[in-house]
Short mmCIF file of C-alpha atoms and ligand atoms in Angstrom, two decimals:
data_model
loop_
_atom_site.label_atom_id
_atom_site.label_comp_id
_atom_site.label_asym_id
_atom_site.label_seq_id
_atom_site.Cartn_x
_atom_site.Cartn_y
_atom_site.Cartn_z
CA UNK A 8 0.37 -0.37 -0.35
CA UNK A 9 1.15 3.39 -0.95
CA UNK A 10 0.66 6.33 1.16
CA UNK A 11 1.70 10.15 1.20
CA UNK A 12 3.70 11.35 4.48
CA UNK A 13 3.20 15.14 4.78
CA UNK A 14 5.01 17.42 7.52
CA UNK A 15 3.20 20.20 7.43
CA UNK A 16 3.69 23.82 8.14
CA UNK A 17 6.48 24.54 4.93
CA UNK A 18 4.83 27.96 3.39
CA UNK A 19 5.22 27.00 -0.35
CA UNK A 20 8.22 29.29 -2.29
CA UNK A 21 9.06 28.86 -6.14
CA UNK A 22 7.67 28.35 -9.67
CA UNK A 23 5.90 25.06 -10.58
CA UNK A 24 4.69 24.25 -14.33
CA UNK A 25 1.21 22.62 -14.64
CA UNK A 26 0.83 19.73 -16.99
CA UNK A 27 -1.55 18.75 -20.09
CA UNK A 28 -5.09 18.84 -19.47
CA UNK A 29 -6.44 15.50 -17.89
CA UNK A 30 -10.10 16.03 -18.70
CA UNK A 31 -9.22 17.40 -22.34
CA UNK A 32 -6.41 14.52 -23.22
CA UNK A 33 -9.16 11.99 -22.27
CA UNK A 34 -11.79 12.65 -24.52
CA UNK A 35 -9.16 14.17 -27.22
CA UNK A 36 -7.84 10.25 -26.97
CA UNK A 37 -10.91 8.89 -27.88
CA UNK A 38 -11.26 11.09 -30.49
CA UNK A 39 -8.19 9.54 -32.43
CA UNK A 40 -10.80 7.01 -33.29
CA UNK A 41 -12.55 8.93 -35.84
CA UNK A 42 -10.47 8.88 -38.93
CA UNK A 43 -8.06 5.96 -40.18
CA UNK A 44 -5.28 8.13 -40.42
CA UNK A 45 -2.69 8.60 -37.31
CA UNK A 46 -2.65 11.43 -35.11
CA UNK A 47 0.08 12.45 -33.00
CA UNK A 48 -1.35 14.21 -29.45
CA UNK A 49 0.98 16.37 -27.63
CA UNK A 50 1.34 17.57 -24.15
CA UNK A 51 -0.54 14.25 -22.36
CA UNK A 52 -0.17 13.82 -18.67
CA UNK A 53 1.45 10.92 -17.18
CA UNK A 54 -2.00 9.90 -14.83
CA UNK A 55 -3.41 6.53 -14.25
CA UNK A 56 -6.67 7.91 -16.21
CA UNK A 57 -4.73 8.70 -19.23
CA UNK A 58 -2.84 4.94 -19.32
CA UNK A 59 -6.10 3.53 -18.45
CA UNK A 60 -7.55 5.25 -21.81
CA UNK A 61 -4.24 4.26 -23.55
CA UNK A 62 -5.31 0.62 -22.51
CA UNK A 63 -8.73 1.02 -23.95
CA UNK A 64 -7.74 1.88 -27.19
CA UNK A 65 -5.02 -0.48 -27.46
CA UNK A 66 -7.74 -3.31 -26.17
CA UNK A 67 -9.78 -2.36 -29.24
CA UNK A 68 -6.97 -3.24 -31.36
CA UNK A 69 -5.07 0.40 -31.72
CA UNK A 70 -1.85 0.50 -32.24
CA UNK A 71 -0.32 3.58 -29.93
CA UNK A 72 3.39 4.69 -30.08
CA UNK A 73 4.83 6.69 -27.54
CA UNK A 74 7.50 9.09 -29.05
CA UNK A 75 8.46 11.46 -26.48
CA UNK A 76 7.70 12.56 -22.83
CA UNK A 77 3.84 13.46 -23.33
CA UNK A 78 3.71 12.82 -26.94
CA UNK A 79 2.10 9.74 -28.29
CA UNK A 80 1.30 8.43 -32.08
CA UNK A 81 -2.15 6.72 -32.62
CA UNK A 82 -2.55 4.82 -35.53
CA UNK A 83 -6.65 4.21 -35.32
CA UNK A 84 -6.83 1.89 -39.04
CA UNK A 85 -6.15 -1.25 -36.76
CA UNK A 86 -9.78 -0.58 -34.81
CA UNK A 87 -11.30 -4.25 -34.81
CA UNK A 88 -13.06 -4.24 -31.70
CA UNK A 89 -16.15 -2.57 -30.41
CA UNK A 90 -16.58 -3.91 -27.25
CA UNK A 91 -14.85 -2.03 -24.49
CA UNK A 92 -14.08 -4.39 -21.35
CA UNK A 93 -15.19 -4.07 -18.00
CA UNK A 94 -12.18 -4.29 -16.10
CA UNK A 95 -10.93 -0.83 -17.73
CA UNK A 96 -14.24 0.77 -18.33
CA UNK A 97 -15.37 0.44 -14.42
CA UNK A 98 -11.88 2.13 -13.58
CA UNK A 99 -12.74 5.24 -14.89
CA UNK A 100 -16.07 6.82 -16.52
CA UNK A 101 -14.47 8.68 -18.97
CA UNK A 102 -13.73 5.37 -21.07
CA UNK A 103 -17.49 5.63 -21.93
CA UNK A 104 -16.43 8.38 -24.43
CA UNK A 105 -15.08 5.73 -26.70
CA UNK A 106 -18.87 4.58 -27.64
CA UNK A 107 -19.51 7.86 -29.83
CA UNK A 108 -16.53 7.27 -32.09
CA UNK A 109 -16.87 2.98 -32.31
CA UNK A 110 -20.37 4.21 -33.24
CA UNK A 111 -18.97 6.06 -36.50
CA UNK A 112 -16.15 3.59 -37.54
CA UNK A 113 -17.79 0.39 -36.60
CA UNK A 114 -21.39 0.82 -36.61
CA UNK A 115 -21.80 -0.61 -33.43
CA UNK A 116 -20.40 0.07 -29.77
CA UNK A 117 -20.68 -2.53 -26.53
CA UNK A 118 -19.71 -0.64 -23.57
CA UNK A 119 -20.39 -1.61 -19.64
CA UNK A 120 -22.43 1.35 -17.96
CA UNK A 121 -20.03 3.25 -16.42
CA UNK A 122 -21.56 2.88 -13.47
CA UNK A 123 -21.58 5.18 -10.11
CA UNK A 124 -18.83 6.41 -7.90
CA UNK A 125 -17.94 7.91 -4.97
CA UNK A 126 -19.06 11.61 -6.11
CA UNK A 127 -22.45 10.21 -7.13
CA UNK A 128 -24.59 7.51 -9.41
CA UNK A 129 -23.43 9.69 -12.76
CA UNK A 130 -26.08 8.50 -15.40
CA UNK A 131 -25.34 8.46 -18.97
CA UNK A 132 -29.20 8.97 -20.21
CA UNK A 133 -27.77 12.43 -21.38
CA UNK A 134 -25.27 10.46 -23.85
CA UNK A 135 -28.02 7.80 -24.47
CA UNK A 136 -30.45 10.69 -25.39
CA UNK A 137 -28.09 12.39 -28.08
CA UNK A 138 -27.31 9.07 -29.71
CA UNK A 139 -31.03 8.35 -30.41
CA UNK A 140 -31.68 11.98 -32.01
CA UNK A 141 -28.60 10.89 -34.45
CA UNK A 142 -29.80 7.62 -35.75
CA UNK A 143 -28.43 5.43 -33.37
CA UNK A 144 -30.17 2.83 -31.82
CA UNK A 145 -29.71 1.65 -28.23
CA UNK A 146 -30.55 -1.39 -25.48
CA UNK A 147 -29.28 -1.93 -22.41
CA UNK A 148 -28.85 -5.59 -21.17
CA UNK A 149 -26.69 -7.09 -18.53
CA UNK A 150 -25.09 -3.67 -17.61
CA UNK A 151 -23.83 -3.00 -20.61
CA UNK A 152 -24.88 -0.32 -23.48
CA UNK A 153 -25.38 -2.05 -26.72
CA UNK A 154 -25.22 0.58 -29.81
CA UNK A 155 -25.96 0.27 -33.27
CA UNK A 156 -26.55 1.92 -36.44
CA UNK A 157 -28.20 1.16 -39.99
CA UNK A 158 -28.23 5.11 -41.01
CA UNK A 159 -26.70 7.58 -38.94
CA UNK A 160 -28.42 11.33 -39.39
CA UNK A 161 -27.97 15.00 -38.05
CA UNK A 162 -30.14 16.26 -35.47
CA UNK A 163 -31.15 18.54 -32.63
CA UNK A 164 -30.35 17.57 -29.51
CA UNK A 165 -31.34 19.86 -25.92
CA UNK A 166 -29.61 18.76 -23.01
CA UNK A 167 -31.63 18.86 -19.59
CA UNK A 168 -28.04 19.63 -18.24
CA UNK A 169 -24.80 20.85 -20.22
CA UNK A 170 -23.03 17.71 -19.26
CA UNK A 171 -19.45 17.69 -20.01
CA UNK A 172 -19.52 13.78 -21.14
CA UNK A 173 -22.46 14.11 -23.18
CA UNK A 174 -21.30 17.31 -25.20
CA UNK A 175 -18.09 15.49 -26.01
CA UNK A 176 -19.78 12.11 -27.02
CA UNK A 177 -22.59 13.77 -29.19
CA UNK A 178 -20.02 16.27 -30.77
CA UNK A 179 -17.76 12.80 -31.74
CA UNK A 180 -20.38 11.26 -33.17
CA UNK A 181 -22.07 14.28 -35.08
CA UNK A 182 -18.61 15.64 -36.83
CA UNK A 183 -19.00 12.77 -39.01
CA UNK A 184 -22.39 12.95 -39.81
CA UNK A 185 -22.82 14.94 -43.14
CA UNK A 186 -25.75 17.79 -42.03
CA UNK A 187 -26.05 20.38 -39.53
CA UNK A 188 -26.52 19.02 -35.58
CA UNK A 189 -27.37 21.34 -33.19
CA UNK A 190 -26.33 20.64 -29.16
CA UNK A 191 -28.71 23.09 -27.27
CA UNK A 192 -27.94 23.61 -23.75
CA UNK A 193 -24.02 22.08 -24.25
CA UNK A 194 -21.25 21.98 -22.02
CA UNK A 195 -18.85 25.22 -22.25
CA UNK A 196 -15.92 23.80 -20.44
CA UNK A 197 -12.69 24.48 -21.80
CA UNK A 198 -12.20 20.73 -22.24
CA UNK A 199 -15.10 20.87 -24.81
CA UNK A 200 -13.56 23.51 -26.59
CA UNK A 201 -10.29 21.64 -26.74
CA UNK A 202 -11.97 18.51 -28.29
CA UNK A 203 -13.68 21.01 -30.56
CA UNK A 204 -10.32 22.03 -31.90
CA UNK A 205 -9.08 18.77 -32.29
CA UNK A 206 -12.40 17.67 -34.57
CA UNK A 207 -11.25 21.06 -36.34
CA UNK A 208 -8.00 19.99 -36.98
CA UNK A 209 -9.11 17.02 -37.78
CA UNK A 210 -11.11 18.43 -40.53
CA UNK A 211 -14.67 18.96 -38.95
CA UNK A 212 -16.57 21.98 -38.87
CA UNK A 213 -18.01 23.51 -35.76
CA UNK A 214 -19.71 26.52 -34.28
CA UNK A 215 -20.65 28.09 -31.50
CA UNK A 216 -17.94 26.58 -29.71
CA UNK A 217 -17.86 27.93 -25.89
CA UNK A 218 -21.25 28.81 -25.89
CA UNK A 219 -24.17 27.03 -25.13
CA UNK A 220 -25.43 26.15 -28.66
CA UNK A 221 -22.77 23.87 -30.76
CA UNK A 222 -23.61 23.39 -34.42
CA UNK A 223 -21.72 20.77 -35.96
CA UNK A 224 -21.36 20.42 -39.62
CA UNK A 225 -20.83 17.31 -40.39
CA UNK A 226 -18.03 15.54 -42.67
CA UNK A 227 -18.21 11.95 -43.63
CA UNK A 228 -14.26 11.84 -43.35
CA UNK A 229 -11.54 12.94 -40.65
CA UNK A 230 -8.29 12.81 -40.78
CA UNK A 231 -5.71 12.18 -38.19
CA UNK A 232 -3.56 15.04 -36.96
CA UNK A 233 -0.51 16.87 -34.74
CA UNK A 234 -2.33 18.34 -32.12
CA UNK A 235 -0.85 19.91 -28.44
CA UNK A 236 -3.58 19.69 -25.46
CA UNK A 237 -4.51 22.30 -23.27
CA UNK A 238 -2.88 22.52 -19.82
CA UNK A 239 -4.89 21.27 -16.73
CA UNK A 240 -6.90 24.18 -14.92
CA UNK A 241 -7.76 22.09 -12.12
CA UNK A 242 -4.31 21.12 -11.19
CA UNK A 243 -3.00 25.16 -11.59
CA UNK A 244 -6.01 25.52 -9.33
CA UNK A 245 -5.03 22.98 -6.61
CA UNK A 246 -1.31 24.34 -6.53
CA UNK A 247 -2.96 28.09 -5.87
CA UNK A 248 -4.62 26.59 -3.09
CA UNK A 249 -1.53 25.05 -1.91
CA UNK A 250 0.67 28.41 -2.05
CA UNK A 251 -2.51 30.52 -0.27
CA UNK A 252 -2.67 27.78 2.57
CA UNK A 253 1.09 27.65 3.39
CA UNK A 254 1.23 31.38 3.57
CA UNK A 255 3.72 30.81 0.25
CA UNK A 256 4.70 32.68 -2.63
CA UNK A 257 4.48 30.80 -5.70
CA UNK A 258 4.64 31.73 -9.55
CA UNK A 259 2.53 29.18 -11.46
CA UNK A 260 3.41 28.81 -15.41
CA UNK A 261 1.09 27.26 -17.83
CA UNK A 262 -2.01 29.03 -17.16
CA UNK A 263 -5.11 30.22 -18.93
CA UNK A 264 -6.17 33.36 -17.24
CA UNK A 265 -9.61 33.40 -18.47
CA UNK A 266 -10.46 29.38 -17.95
CA UNK A 267 -9.36 30.33 -14.21
CA UNK A 268 -11.15 33.33 -13.63
CA UNK A 269 -13.84 32.19 -10.89
CA UNK A 270 -10.74 30.01 -8.99
CA UNK A 271 -9.05 33.27 -9.24
CA UNK A 272 -12.11 35.50 -8.09
CA UNK A 273 -12.65 33.06 -5.15
CA UNK A 274 -8.95 32.92 -4.00
CA UNK A 275 -8.99 36.85 -4.06
CA UNK A 276 -12.32 36.97 -1.99
CA UNK A 277 -10.09 34.79 0.47
CA UNK A 278 -7.44 37.27 0.75
CA UNK A 279 -4.70 35.63 -1.61
CA UNK A 280 -2.82 38.58 -3.54
CA UNK A 281 -2.69 37.51 -7.01
CA UNK A 282 -0.49 39.10 -10.16
CA UNK A 283 -0.62 38.14 -13.83
CA UNK A 284 3.31 37.35 -14.72
CA UNK A 285 2.93 36.60 -18.11
CA UNK A 286 0.01 35.63 -20.83
CA UNK A 287 0.41 32.03 -19.38
CA UNK A 288 1.48 32.88 -16.00
CA UNK A 289 0.62 34.03 -12.60
CA UNK A 290 1.78 34.92 -9.24
CA UNK A 291 0.28 33.88 -5.65
CA UNK A 292 1.10 35.32 -2.63
CA UNK A 293 -0.86 34.60 1.19
CA UNK A 294 0.08 36.58 4.43
CA UNK A 295 -3.07 36.75 5.94
CA UNK A 296 -5.49 34.02 7.43
CA UNK A 297 -7.70 32.94 4.77
CA UNK A 298 -11.16 35.26 5.17
CA UNK A 299 -14.49 33.41 4.71
CA UNK A 300 -16.63 33.26 1.55
CA UNK A 301 -19.29 31.33 0.11
CA UNK A 302 -18.69 28.98 -3.07
CA UNK A 303 -21.34 27.70 -5.54
CA UNK A 304 -20.38 25.21 -7.93
CA UNK A 305 -21.80 25.48 -11.46
CA UNK A 306 -20.84 24.04 -14.86
CA UNK A 307 -18.73 26.70 -16.48
CA UNK A 308 -18.27 29.53 -16.36
CA UNK A 309 -19.17 29.01 -12.85
CA UNK A 310 -16.98 27.78 -9.86
CA UNK A 311 -15.73 24.15 -10.77
CA UNK A 312 -16.75 21.21 -8.93
CA UNK A 313 -13.25 19.36 -9.25
CA UNK A 314 -12.24 22.52 -7.32
CA UNK A 315 -14.71 22.16 -4.42
CA UNK A 316 -12.78 20.04 -2.09
CA UNK A 317 -9.32 21.65 -2.27
CA UNK A 318 -11.20 25.23 -1.43
CA UNK A 319 -13.24 23.60 1.58
CA UNK A 320 -9.78 22.56 2.84
CA UNK A 321 -8.76 26.22 2.74
CA UNK A 322 -11.61 27.61 3.86
CA UNK A 323 -11.68 25.48 6.92
CA UNK A 324 -8.61 27.68 8.33
CA UNK A 325 -10.90 31.11 7.52
CA UNK A 326 -11.51 33.49 9.84
CA UNK A 327 -15.40 33.22 9.94
CA UNK A 328 -18.21 30.53 8.23
CA UNK A 329 -18.13 29.74 4.93
CA UNK A 330 -21.25 27.90 3.05
CA UNK A 331 -20.62 25.80 0.19
CA UNK A 332 -23.00 24.43 -2.20
CA UNK A 333 -22.23 21.57 -4.51
CA UNK A 334 -25.03 21.67 -7.28
CA UNK A 335 -23.30 19.52 -10.09
CA UNK A 336 -22.73 16.02 -8.02
CA UNK A 337 -24.88 14.84 -6.08
CA UNK A 338 -22.92 13.24 -3.11
CA UNK A 339 -19.27 15.06 -3.57
CA UNK A 340 -18.58 15.64 0.20
CA UNK A 341 -16.92 12.71 0.89
CA UNK A 342 -13.44 14.61 2.21
CA UNK A 343 -15.91 16.00 5.06
CA UNK A 344 -15.52 12.81 7.41
CA UNK A 345 -12.02 12.92 6.68
CA UNK A 346 -10.86 16.52 7.03
CA UNK A 347 -12.67 16.06 10.55
CA UNK A 348 -10.33 13.60 12.09
CA UNK A 349 -7.65 16.81 11.40
CA UNK A 350 -9.79 18.67 13.72
CA UNK A 351 -12.01 21.01 11.26
CA UNK A 352 -15.84 22.38 11.76
CA UNK A 353 -18.20 21.26 9.17
CA UNK A 354 -21.50 20.99 9.12
CA UNK A 355 -23.34 19.08 6.10
CA UNK A 356 -26.38 20.06 5.34
CA UNK A 357 -28.22 18.66 1.77
CA UNK A 358 -26.31 19.58 -0.78
CA UNK A 359 -24.21 22.40 1.48
CA UNK A 360 -21.61 22.27 3.46
CA UNK A 361 -21.34 25.25 6.18
CA UNK A 362 -17.80 25.54 7.17
CA UNK A 363 -16.53 27.29 10.07
CA UNK A 364 -13.23 28.38 10.57
CA UNK A 365 -10.77 27.01 12.76
CA UNK A 366 -7.25 28.10 13.54
CA UNK A 367 -5.16 25.07 12.95
CA UNK A 368 -5.34 21.50 11.30
CA UNK A 369 -3.84 18.71 13.26
CA UNK A 370 -1.94 15.85 11.36
CA UNK A 371 -3.32 12.10 11.71
CA UNK A 372 -4.02 9.45 9.21
CA UNK A 373 -6.13 9.92 6.33
CA UNK A 374 -7.73 7.96 3.48
CA UNK A 375 -8.87 9.68 -0.21
CA UNK A 376 -12.32 8.37 -1.45
CA UNK A 377 -11.96 10.12 -4.70
CA UNK A 378 -9.25 12.01 -6.72
CA UNK A 379 -10.20 16.10 -5.29
CA UNK A 380 -10.74 14.33 -2.05
CA UNK A 381 -7.49 13.36 -2.06
CA UNK A 382 -5.93 16.45 -3.27
CA UNK A 383 -7.75 18.35 -0.44
CA UNK A 384 -6.45 15.84 2.03
CA UNK A 385 -2.79 16.71 1.04
CA UNK A 386 -3.65 20.36 0.88
CA UNK A 387 -4.51 19.79 4.63
CA UNK A 388 -1.45 17.81 5.54
CA UNK A 389 0.61 20.67 4.08
CA UNK A 390 -0.92 23.22 6.63
CA UNK A 391 -1.70 20.94 9.40
CA UNK A 392 0.66 20.80 12.69
CA UNK A 393 2.81 17.35 12.99
CA UNK A 394 2.18 14.48 10.53
CA UNK A 395 -0.39 13.46 8.08
CA UNK A 396 -0.14 10.04 6.29
CA UNK A 397 -2.87 10.24 3.36
CA UNK A 398 -3.65 6.35 2.20
CA UNK A 399 -5.81 6.10 -1.06
CA UNK A 400 -3.34 7.79 -3.19
CA UNK A 401 -4.00 6.09 -6.20
CA UNK A 402 -7.24 8.06 -6.51
CA UNK A 403 -4.91 10.98 -6.29
CA UNK A 404 -2.82 9.62 -9.34
CA UNK A 405 -5.36 9.42 -11.38
CA UNK A 406 -5.40 13.33 -11.82
CA UNK A 407 -2.02 14.41 -10.47
CA UNK A 408 1.43 14.07 -11.96
CA UNK A 409 4.26 13.96 -9.81
CA UNK A 410 2.16 15.67 -7.55
CA UNK A 411 4.50 14.92 -4.06
CA UNK A 412 7.77 15.98 -6.31
CA UNK A 413 5.98 19.41 -7.73
CA UNK A 414 5.31 19.89 -3.90
CA UNK A 415 8.58 18.55 -2.73
CA UNK A 416 10.31 21.31 -5.00
CA UNK A 417 8.46 24.14 -3.69
CA UNK A 418 9.80 23.55 0.09
CA UNK A 419 6.83 20.67 1.21
CA UNK A 420 7.57 17.76 3.18
CA UNK A 421 6.15 15.49 1.32
CA UNK A 422 6.93 11.79 0.27
CA UNK A 423 5.54 9.00 -0.85
CA UNK A 424 5.87 5.83 0.86
CA UNK A 425 5.36 2.05 -0.03
CA UNK A 426 4.31 0.12 3.32
C1 UD1 B 506 -13.51 13.44 -17.54
C2 UD1 B 506 -14.12 14.44 -17.63
O1 UD1 B 506 -13.86 15.28 -17.62
N1 UD1 B 506 -14.61 14.74 -16.32
C3 UD1 B 506 -15.16 15.29 -15.88
C4 UD1 B 506 -16.72 15.90 -16.62
O2 UD1 B 506 -17.10 14.54 -16.39
P1 UD1 B 506 -18.64 14.22 -16.20
O3 UD1 B 506 -18.15 14.19 -18.14
O4 UD1 B 506 -18.77 12.81 -16.03
O5 UD1 B 506 -19.54 15.42 -16.04
P2 UD1 B 506 -21.31 15.52 -16.65
O6 UD1 B 506 -20.74 17.06 -16.86
O7 UD1 B 506 -21.66 14.66 -17.36
O8 UD1 B 506 -22.09 15.45 -15.36
C5 UD1 B 506 -21.84 16.29 -14.54
C6 UD1 B 506 -23.88 16.14 -13.81
O9 UD1 B 506 -24.52 15.98 -14.82
C7 UD1 B 506 -25.11 14.10 -14.25
N2 UD1 B 506 -25.02 13.42 -15.82
C8 UD1 B 506 -24.72 13.71 -16.65
C9 UD1 B 506 -24.47 12.94 -17.89
C10 UD1 B 506 -26.25 12.32 -18.18
O10 UD1 B 506 -25.89 11.32 -19.06
N3 UD1 B 506 -26.84 12.13 -17.02
C11 UD1 B 506 -26.70 12.98 -16.09
O11 UD1 B 506 -27.91 13.32 -15.34
C12 UD1 B 506 -23.86 13.95 -13.91
O12 UD1 B 506 -24.82 12.55 -12.95
C13 UD1 B 506 -23.67 15.30 -12.87
O13 UD1 B 506 -24.52 15.53 -11.62
O14 UD1 B 506 -17.45 16.96 -16.19
C14 UD1 B 506 -17.25 17.06 -14.48
C15 UD1 B 506 -18.40 18.27 -14.50
O15 UD1 B 506 -17.82 19.34 -14.94
C16 UD1 B 506 -15.81 16.85 -13.82
O16 UD1 B 506 -16.50 17.46 -12.50
C17 UD1 B 506 -15.59 15.83 -14.27
O17 UD1 B 506 -13.91 15.87 -13.85
C1 PEP B 507 -14.49 14.08 -11.39
C2 PEP B 507 -13.28 13.89 -11.71
O1 PEP B 507 -13.04 12.94 -12.62
P1 PEP B 507 -13.78 11.88 -13.34
O2 PEP B 507 -14.81 12.52 -14.38
O3 PEP B 507 -12.88 11.13 -14.50
O4 PEP B 507 -13.83 10.91 -12.45
C3 PEP B 507 -12.13 14.57 -11.50
O5 PEP B 507 -11.66 15.17 -12.22
O6 PEP B 507 -12.27 15.50 -10.32
#
């Protein structure tokens, strides 16, 4: 078993470079299946989830070559299988994103229902709704989604919620269906935009990217291309909180200021001083005790649910009472119970958590239940008095590359221990 052992109290200082975005890399890797010709994808982060997606593609028959650190060439011409294995899909919900591309290439897909996870039940009804509108037939049995088509056609799809994954699956499928497909109430996340940019680099024509109405003018053939994915705004946000919670001074390089607007605004409300160093770099410093503030998670450009747990840790140390409301996932407060072991004062009432700031956190043993809960516990450990052992760090490895190395370089006392 692996754990992080953290001795808290060191203010972080120096420069950290942000890597490629997990949530952009996963759909873009799936989208390489849409053409028969190879693509080169750059800036792919070295994460467990990326490895899982690579195994999914290889399991479907696709050849993948690593050209350099973070750069892979994908040869989708060897795609032969339309069924994705349960062992991989259950590890990572994003593997369901191969469904759209499989239908376009092989006219059928058999993919296990990805199921729920520690943050909620996470249904896929909106993905299915989109497929049905585009001429796909779908049946579900024994925990599998079976999808097939004789004739795809364009359509108009209204999403009841701007689901990131549903927007991505539908956009991929529609990009090879001649005619105009409209996705209304589409997700506007920067990672959806990155996927659209990749599809356009492959030859698709898409309008309204980054707005809530995306129009895809499909073309029967897409071609592989050379593409570099965007950096990870959630990794950047997590390092911002690490700097703030330790009273540090850190330059964060590889950021998109616009994509991080809600995160930066909330940090400033809490009392962090943030300045723009360059087009892709910011400096964050925090010398005072954090101030309480309220946060409500929302689809982009609202405050990201993937930063909720990390901000909760910061607000646990604030002077005053904060209310954090989670509107995106129904059950994303699993970190609260573990933070309580470190001395926080939080009361969960339905979808809101009332956080009464305390003066200090105390190190102890805690266990991550999911990716961002794990990040929140690491942040708590960086600020706590004494030693914190964070277990369950495979969750953290799903979404952070070299987290402990990057934190150590900034002056944190953190090491990975194999027990
Ligand atoms: C790999 C990836 O990109 N993951 C991100 C993606 O997840 P993911 O794409 O799974 O998130 P969605 O935007 O689809 O989910 C948001 C909400 O919609 C609900 N829903 C979704 C689909 C559906 O068919 N029916 C339905 O009810 C979900 O249960 C959830 O409550 O966006 C989330 C919201 O920003 C992020 O937290 C995840 O990090
Ligand atoms: C919820 C997350 O990811 P996923 O959708 O892959 O579970 C996340 O990145 O915080």
